[in-house]
Short mmCIF file of N, CA and C in Angstrom, two decimals:
data_model
loop_
_atom_site.label_atom_id
_atom_site.label_comp_id
_atom_site.label_asym_id
_atom_site.label_seq_id
_atom_site.Cartn_x
_atom_site.Cartn_y
_atom_site.Cartn_z
N GLN A 1 0.84 -1.19 0.00
CA GLN A 1 0.00 0.00 0.00
C GLN A 1 0.87 1.24 0.00
N VAL A 2 0.46 2.21 -0.79
CA VAL A 2 1.17 3.49 -0.89
C VAL A 2 0.16 4.61 -0.72
N GLN A 3 0.50 5.60 0.09
CA GLN A 3 -0.32 6.79 0.22
C GLN A 3 0.45 7.97 -0.37
N LEU A 4 -0.27 8.79 -1.13
CA LEU A 4 0.35 9.91 -1.83
C LEU A 4 -0.31 11.22 -1.41
N VAL A 5 0.50 12.23 -1.13
CA VAL A 5 -0.02 13.54 -0.74
C VAL A 5 0.70 14.61 -1.55
N GLU A 6 -0.06 15.34 -2.35
CA GLU A 6 0.52 16.42 -3.15
C GLU A 6 0.54 17.73 -2.37
N SER A 7 1.45 18.60 -2.76
CA SER A 7 1.50 19.94 -2.20
C SER A 7 2.19 20.86 -3.19
N GLY A 8 2.06 22.16 -2.96
CA GLY A 8 2.79 23.13 -3.75
C GLY A 8 2.02 23.83 -4.84
N GLY A 9 0.75 23.51 -5.00
CA GLY A 9 -0.04 24.20 -6.00
C GLY A 9 -0.28 25.65 -5.62
N GLY A 10 -0.86 26.40 -6.54
CA GLY A 10 -1.16 27.80 -6.26
C GLY A 10 -1.53 28.54 -7.51
N MET A 11 -1.60 29.86 -7.38
CA MET A 11 -1.94 30.72 -8.51
C MET A 11 -0.70 31.50 -8.93
N VAL A 12 -0.38 31.44 -10.21
CA VAL A 12 0.78 32.15 -10.74
C VAL A 12 0.39 32.86 -12.03
N GLN A 13 1.27 33.72 -12.50
CA GLN A 13 1.04 34.43 -13.75
C GLN A 13 1.68 33.68 -14.93
N PRO A 14 1.19 33.91 -16.13
CA PRO A 14 1.83 33.28 -17.30
C PRO A 14 3.32 33.58 -17.35
N GLY A 15 4.09 32.54 -17.64
CA GLY A 15 5.54 32.68 -17.70
C GLY A 15 6.25 32.35 -16.40
N ASP A 16 5.48 32.26 -15.32
CA ASP A 16 6.07 31.94 -14.02
C ASP A 16 6.42 30.46 -13.92
N SER A 17 7.11 30.13 -12.82
CA SER A 17 7.46 28.74 -12.51
C SER A 17 6.81 28.31 -11.21
N LEU A 18 6.61 27.01 -11.09
CA LEU A 18 6.01 26.45 -9.88
C LEU A 18 6.46 25.00 -9.77
N MET A 19 6.69 24.53 -8.56
CA MET A 19 7.01 23.13 -8.34
C MET A 19 5.97 22.51 -7.43
N VAL A 20 5.42 21.38 -7.86
CA VAL A 20 4.52 20.61 -7.01
C VAL A 20 5.23 19.35 -6.56
N SER A 21 4.89 18.91 -5.37
CA SER A 21 5.55 17.75 -4.77
C SER A 21 4.53 16.67 -4.43
N CYS A 22 5.01 15.45 -4.38
CA CYS A 22 4.17 14.32 -4.02
C CYS A 22 4.95 13.47 -3.02
N ALA A 23 4.51 13.50 -1.78
CA ALA A 23 5.17 12.74 -0.73
C ALA A 23 4.47 11.39 -0.58
N ALA A 24 5.26 10.34 -0.60
CA ALA A 24 4.72 8.99 -0.53
C ALA A 24 5.06 8.32 0.79
N SER A 25 4.13 7.56 1.28
CA SER A 25 4.39 6.71 2.44
C SER A 25 4.05 5.28 2.06
N GLY A 26 4.72 4.35 2.70
CA GLY A 26 4.52 2.96 2.33
C GLY A 26 5.84 2.34 1.93
N VAL A 27 5.86 1.04 1.96
CA VAL A 27 7.10 0.31 1.70
C VAL A 27 7.37 0.20 0.21
N GLY A 28 8.62 0.43 -0.16
CA GLY A 28 9.04 0.14 -1.53
C GLY A 28 8.63 1.13 -2.58
N PHE A 29 8.37 2.37 -2.20
CA PHE A 29 7.90 3.35 -3.19
C PHE A 29 8.89 3.53 -4.32
N ARG A 30 10.18 3.36 -4.01
CA ARG A 30 11.17 3.56 -5.06
C ARG A 30 11.05 2.55 -6.19
N THR A 31 10.31 1.47 -5.97
CA THR A 31 10.11 0.47 -7.01
C THR A 31 8.87 0.73 -7.86
N TYR A 32 8.19 1.84 -7.59
CA TYR A 32 6.98 2.19 -8.31
C TYR A 32 7.27 3.18 -9.44
N THR A 33 6.58 3.03 -10.53
CA THR A 33 6.53 4.09 -11.52
C THR A 33 5.69 5.23 -10.95
N ALA A 34 6.20 6.45 -11.05
CA ALA A 34 5.48 7.62 -10.57
C ALA A 34 5.11 8.51 -11.74
N ALA A 35 3.96 9.13 -11.64
CA ALA A 35 3.48 9.95 -12.74
C ALA A 35 2.69 11.14 -12.23
N TRP A 36 2.58 12.13 -13.08
CA TRP A 36 1.70 13.27 -12.84
C TRP A 36 0.64 13.30 -13.94
N PHE A 37 -0.59 13.50 -13.53
CA PHE A 37 -1.71 13.73 -14.42
C PHE A 37 -2.33 15.07 -14.06
N ARG A 38 -3.18 15.57 -14.94
CA ARG A 38 -3.91 16.80 -14.62
C ARG A 38 -5.31 16.72 -15.20
N GLN A 39 -6.20 17.47 -14.57
CA GLN A 39 -7.59 17.49 -15.02
C GLN A 39 -8.13 18.90 -14.92
N ALA A 40 -8.50 19.44 -16.06
CA ALA A 40 -9.12 20.77 -16.11
C ALA A 40 -10.63 20.61 -16.05
N PRO A 41 -11.35 21.65 -15.63
CA PRO A 41 -12.82 21.55 -15.55
C PRO A 41 -13.44 21.12 -16.87
N GLY A 42 -14.29 20.12 -16.81
CA GLY A 42 -14.99 19.66 -18.00
C GLY A 42 -14.17 18.80 -18.92
N LYS A 43 -12.95 18.48 -18.52
CA LYS A 43 -12.08 17.66 -19.38
C LYS A 43 -11.69 16.37 -18.67
N GLU A 44 -11.23 15.41 -19.46
CA GLU A 44 -10.76 14.16 -18.89
C GLU A 44 -9.37 14.35 -18.27
N ARG A 45 -9.07 13.44 -17.36
CA ARG A 45 -7.75 13.46 -16.75
C ARG A 45 -6.72 13.07 -17.81
N GLU A 46 -5.64 13.86 -17.90
CA GLU A 46 -4.66 13.60 -18.94
C GLU A 46 -3.26 13.42 -18.36
N PHE A 47 -2.48 12.61 -19.06
CA PHE A 47 -1.10 12.34 -18.69
C PHE A 47 -0.25 13.59 -18.86
N VAL A 48 0.64 13.83 -17.91
CA VAL A 48 1.57 14.95 -17.99
C VAL A 48 3.01 14.45 -18.10
N ALA A 49 3.41 13.60 -17.15
CA ALA A 49 4.79 13.13 -17.12
C ALA A 49 4.89 11.88 -16.26
N SER A 50 5.91 11.08 -16.53
CA SER A 50 6.13 9.90 -15.70
C SER A 50 7.61 9.60 -15.59
N LEU A 51 7.94 8.84 -14.57
CA LEU A 51 9.30 8.42 -14.32
C LEU A 51 9.25 6.91 -14.13
N TRP A 52 9.81 6.18 -15.09
CA TRP A 52 9.66 4.72 -15.11
C TRP A 52 10.47 4.07 -14.00
N ARG A 53 9.86 3.08 -13.36
CA ARG A 53 10.40 2.50 -12.13
C ARG A 53 11.72 1.77 -12.32
N THR A 54 11.93 1.12 -13.43
CA THR A 54 13.13 0.29 -13.57
C THR A 54 14.31 1.05 -14.16
N THR A 55 14.03 1.95 -15.09
CA THR A 55 15.12 2.63 -15.79
C THR A 55 15.36 4.06 -15.31
N GLY A 56 14.33 4.63 -14.67
CA GLY A 56 14.42 6.03 -14.30
C GLY A 56 14.20 6.97 -15.47
N ARG A 57 13.87 6.41 -16.63
CA ARG A 57 13.63 7.25 -17.80
C ARG A 57 12.36 8.06 -17.60
N THR A 58 12.37 9.27 -18.16
CA THR A 58 11.21 10.16 -18.03
C THR A 58 10.47 10.29 -19.36
N TYR A 59 9.18 10.52 -19.25
CA TYR A 59 8.30 10.66 -20.41
C TYR A 59 7.41 11.86 -20.18
N TYR A 60 7.08 12.57 -21.27
CA TYR A 60 6.29 13.79 -21.15
C TYR A 60 5.22 13.87 -22.23
N GLU A 61 4.13 14.50 -21.87
CA GLU A 61 3.11 14.85 -22.84
C GLU A 61 3.69 15.96 -23.72
N ASP A 62 3.34 15.96 -24.99
CA ASP A 62 4.00 16.86 -25.94
C ASP A 62 3.92 18.33 -25.55
N SER A 63 2.79 18.76 -25.02
CA SER A 63 2.61 20.19 -24.75
C SER A 63 3.46 20.69 -23.58
N VAL A 64 4.03 19.78 -22.80
CA VAL A 64 4.84 20.21 -21.65
C VAL A 64 6.33 19.92 -21.83
N LYS A 65 6.68 19.25 -22.92
CA LYS A 65 8.09 18.95 -23.17
C LYS A 65 8.91 20.22 -23.23
N GLY A 66 10.05 20.20 -22.54
CA GLY A 66 10.91 21.37 -22.53
C GLY A 66 10.53 22.40 -21.48
N ARG A 67 9.34 22.25 -20.88
CA ARG A 67 8.90 23.20 -19.85
C ARG A 67 8.79 22.54 -18.48
N PHE A 68 8.36 21.28 -18.45
CA PHE A 68 8.15 20.56 -17.19
C PHE A 68 9.24 19.51 -17.01
N THR A 69 9.59 19.26 -15.75
CA THR A 69 10.57 18.22 -15.42
C THR A 69 10.07 17.41 -14.24
N ILE A 70 10.00 16.10 -14.41
CA ILE A 70 9.64 15.20 -13.31
C ILE A 70 10.93 14.63 -12.73
N SER A 71 10.96 14.52 -11.41
CA SER A 71 12.13 13.96 -10.74
C SER A 71 11.69 13.31 -9.44
N ARG A 72 12.57 12.53 -8.86
CA ARG A 72 12.25 11.91 -7.58
C ARG A 72 13.46 11.90 -6.68
N ASP A 73 13.19 11.98 -5.39
CA ASP A 73 14.22 11.86 -4.36
C ASP A 73 13.86 10.64 -3.54
N ASN A 74 14.54 9.53 -3.80
CA ASN A 74 14.18 8.28 -3.12
C ASN A 74 14.44 8.34 -1.62
N ALA A 75 15.41 9.13 -1.21
CA ALA A 75 15.70 9.25 0.23
C ALA A 75 14.54 9.91 0.96
N LYS A 76 13.82 10.79 0.24
CA LYS A 76 12.68 11.50 0.84
C LYS A 76 11.34 10.90 0.43
N ASN A 77 11.39 9.85 -0.40
CA ASN A 77 10.13 9.25 -0.90
C ASN A 77 9.23 10.32 -1.53
N THR A 78 9.82 11.18 -2.32
CA THR A 78 9.08 12.30 -2.88
C THR A 78 9.34 12.42 -4.38
N VAL A 79 8.27 12.72 -5.11
CA VAL A 79 8.34 12.97 -6.55
C VAL A 79 7.98 14.44 -6.78
N TYR A 80 8.67 15.06 -7.70
CA TYR A 80 8.47 16.48 -7.97
C TYR A 80 8.06 16.70 -9.42
N LEU A 81 7.37 17.79 -9.64
CA LEU A 81 7.10 18.25 -11.01
C LEU A 81 7.45 19.74 -11.04
N GLN A 82 8.56 20.04 -11.67
CA GLN A 82 8.96 21.43 -11.84
C GLN A 82 8.33 21.95 -13.13
N MET A 83 7.58 23.02 -13.01
CA MET A 83 6.85 23.57 -14.15
C MET A 83 7.36 24.98 -14.44
N ASN A 84 7.91 25.17 -15.62
CA ASN A 84 8.43 26.48 -16.03
C ASN A 84 7.61 27.01 -17.20
N SER A 85 7.74 28.30 -17.44
CA SER A 85 7.04 28.95 -18.56
C SER A 85 5.57 28.55 -18.60
N LEU A 86 4.93 28.67 -17.46
CA LEU A 86 3.53 28.23 -17.36
C LEU A 86 2.61 29.05 -18.23
N LYS A 87 1.60 28.39 -18.76
CA LYS A 87 0.61 29.00 -19.65
C LYS A 87 -0.78 28.85 -19.03
N PRO A 88 -1.70 29.70 -19.42
CA PRO A 88 -3.08 29.56 -18.89
C PRO A 88 -3.67 28.17 -19.14
N GLU A 89 -3.31 27.55 -20.25
CA GLU A 89 -3.85 26.21 -20.54
C GLU A 89 -3.26 25.12 -19.64
N ASP A 90 -2.28 25.45 -18.81
CA ASP A 90 -1.77 24.50 -17.83
C ASP A 90 -2.64 24.46 -16.57
N THR A 91 -3.60 25.35 -16.49
CA THR A 91 -4.49 25.40 -15.33
C THR A 91 -5.26 24.11 -15.19
N ALA A 92 -5.16 23.49 -14.02
CA ALA A 92 -5.82 22.20 -13.77
C ALA A 92 -5.55 21.78 -12.34
N VAL A 93 -6.22 20.73 -11.93
CA VAL A 93 -5.84 20.02 -10.71
C VAL A 93 -4.79 18.99 -11.10
N TYR A 94 -3.68 19.02 -10.43
CA TYR A 94 -2.58 18.10 -10.73
C TYR A 94 -2.58 16.96 -9.72
N TYR A 95 -2.53 15.74 -10.25
CA TYR A 95 -2.57 14.55 -9.43
C TYR A 95 -1.29 13.75 -9.58
N CYS A 96 -0.83 13.24 -8.47
CA CYS A 96 0.28 12.30 -8.46
C CYS A 96 -0.29 10.88 -8.47
N ALA A 97 0.37 10.00 -9.20
CA ALA A 97 -0.08 8.61 -9.28
C ALA A 97 1.13 7.68 -9.24
N ALA A 98 0.90 6.47 -8.80
CA ALA A 98 2.00 5.49 -8.72
C ALA A 98 1.46 4.09 -8.92
N ASP A 99 2.31 3.25 -9.45
CA ASP A 99 1.95 1.85 -9.63
C ASP A 99 3.22 1.05 -9.84
N ASN A 100 3.20 -0.20 -9.43
CA ASN A 100 4.38 -1.04 -9.64
C ASN A 100 4.10 -2.24 -10.53
N HIS A 101 2.99 -2.22 -11.26
CA HIS A 101 2.67 -3.31 -12.17
C HIS A 101 2.39 -2.85 -13.59
N LEU A 102 2.71 -1.59 -13.86
CA LEU A 102 2.45 -1.06 -15.19
C LEU A 102 3.30 -1.73 -16.25
N ILE A 103 2.76 -1.76 -17.46
CA ILE A 103 3.61 -2.05 -18.61
C ILE A 103 3.78 -0.74 -19.36
N LEU A 104 4.86 -0.63 -20.10
CA LEU A 104 5.23 0.65 -20.70
C LEU A 104 4.13 1.20 -21.61
N SER A 105 3.47 0.34 -22.32
CA SER A 105 2.45 0.79 -23.27
C SER A 105 1.23 1.38 -22.59
N SER A 106 1.04 1.13 -21.32
CA SER A 106 -0.14 1.64 -20.61
C SER A 106 0.20 2.79 -19.68
N MET A 107 1.39 3.27 -19.76
CA MET A 107 1.87 4.29 -18.83
C MET A 107 1.03 5.58 -18.86
N ARG A 108 0.46 5.92 -20.01
CA ARG A 108 -0.28 7.19 -20.14
C ARG A 108 -1.76 7.04 -19.81
N ASP A 109 -2.20 5.86 -19.45
CA ASP A 109 -3.60 5.59 -19.17
C ASP A 109 -3.85 5.69 -17.67
N PRO A 110 -4.62 6.69 -17.21
CA PRO A 110 -4.83 6.85 -15.76
C PRO A 110 -5.53 5.65 -15.13
N ARG A 111 -6.27 4.89 -15.92
CA ARG A 111 -6.99 3.74 -15.36
C ARG A 111 -6.04 2.62 -14.91
N GLN A 112 -4.79 2.70 -15.30
CA GLN A 112 -3.84 1.63 -14.97
C GLN A 112 -3.12 1.86 -13.65
N TYR A 113 -3.34 3.01 -13.04
CA TYR A 113 -2.64 3.35 -11.80
C TYR A 113 -3.50 3.01 -10.59
N ASP A 114 -2.90 2.34 -9.63
CA ASP A 114 -3.64 1.93 -8.43
C ASP A 114 -3.66 3.00 -7.34
N TYR A 115 -2.66 3.85 -7.30
CA TYR A 115 -2.53 4.78 -6.17
C TYR A 115 -2.53 6.23 -6.66
N TRP A 116 -3.33 7.04 -5.96
CA TRP A 116 -3.51 8.44 -6.34
C TRP A 116 -3.47 9.35 -5.13
N GLY A 117 -2.98 10.56 -5.35
CA GLY A 117 -3.10 11.58 -4.34
C GLY A 117 -4.43 12.31 -4.48
N GLN A 118 -4.63 13.30 -3.62
CA GLN A 118 -5.90 14.01 -3.60
C GLN A 118 -5.94 15.16 -4.60
N GLY A 119 -4.79 15.53 -5.14
CA GLY A 119 -4.73 16.59 -6.14
C GLY A 119 -4.38 17.94 -5.53
N THR A 120 -3.75 18.77 -6.35
CA THR A 120 -3.43 20.14 -5.94
C THR A 120 -3.72 21.07 -7.11
N GLN A 121 -4.38 22.18 -6.82
CA GLN A 121 -4.82 23.10 -7.86
C GLN A 121 -3.66 23.99 -8.32
N VAL A 122 -3.50 24.07 -9.63
CA VAL A 122 -2.55 25.01 -10.24
C VAL A 122 -3.35 25.92 -11.17
N THR A 123 -3.27 27.21 -10.92
CA THR A 123 -3.99 28.19 -11.73
C THR A 123 -3.00 29.17 -12.32
N VAL A 124 -3.06 29.32 -13.64
CA VAL A 124 -2.16 30.25 -14.34
C VAL A 124 -3.03 31.33 -14.96
N SER A 125 -2.92 32.53 -14.44
CA SER A 125 -3.79 33.60 -14.88
C SER A 125 -3.14 34.95 -14.64
N SER A 126 -3.40 35.87 -15.55
CA SER A 126 -2.88 37.23 -15.37
C SER A 126 -3.93 38.09 -14.68
#
């Protein structure tokens, strides 16, 4: 069992940076694939970024490539999402997710993740 708690959301202006964190509790979190998803009002939850459990390789949704960076600190059991050059269309609730039974082809499907945080709101507005 893994429990996930996000923090660090807030309201920023276009072009600003923000980092959200996901603190995990439970045994063996470092063996889990960790990911960030987001959901805007009236839209489906969408994949943002992931960090694969075995290789440490990172993957990103096209619209955030070059702007967002996912990372993890295994000593702190924490996953981060650094968001730079934020745009109004990045506004959403950001969720942390984790799973240790994913296959690579299903990594972008939120239905494949067993563990979720409660979400943190990120609002980008002038």
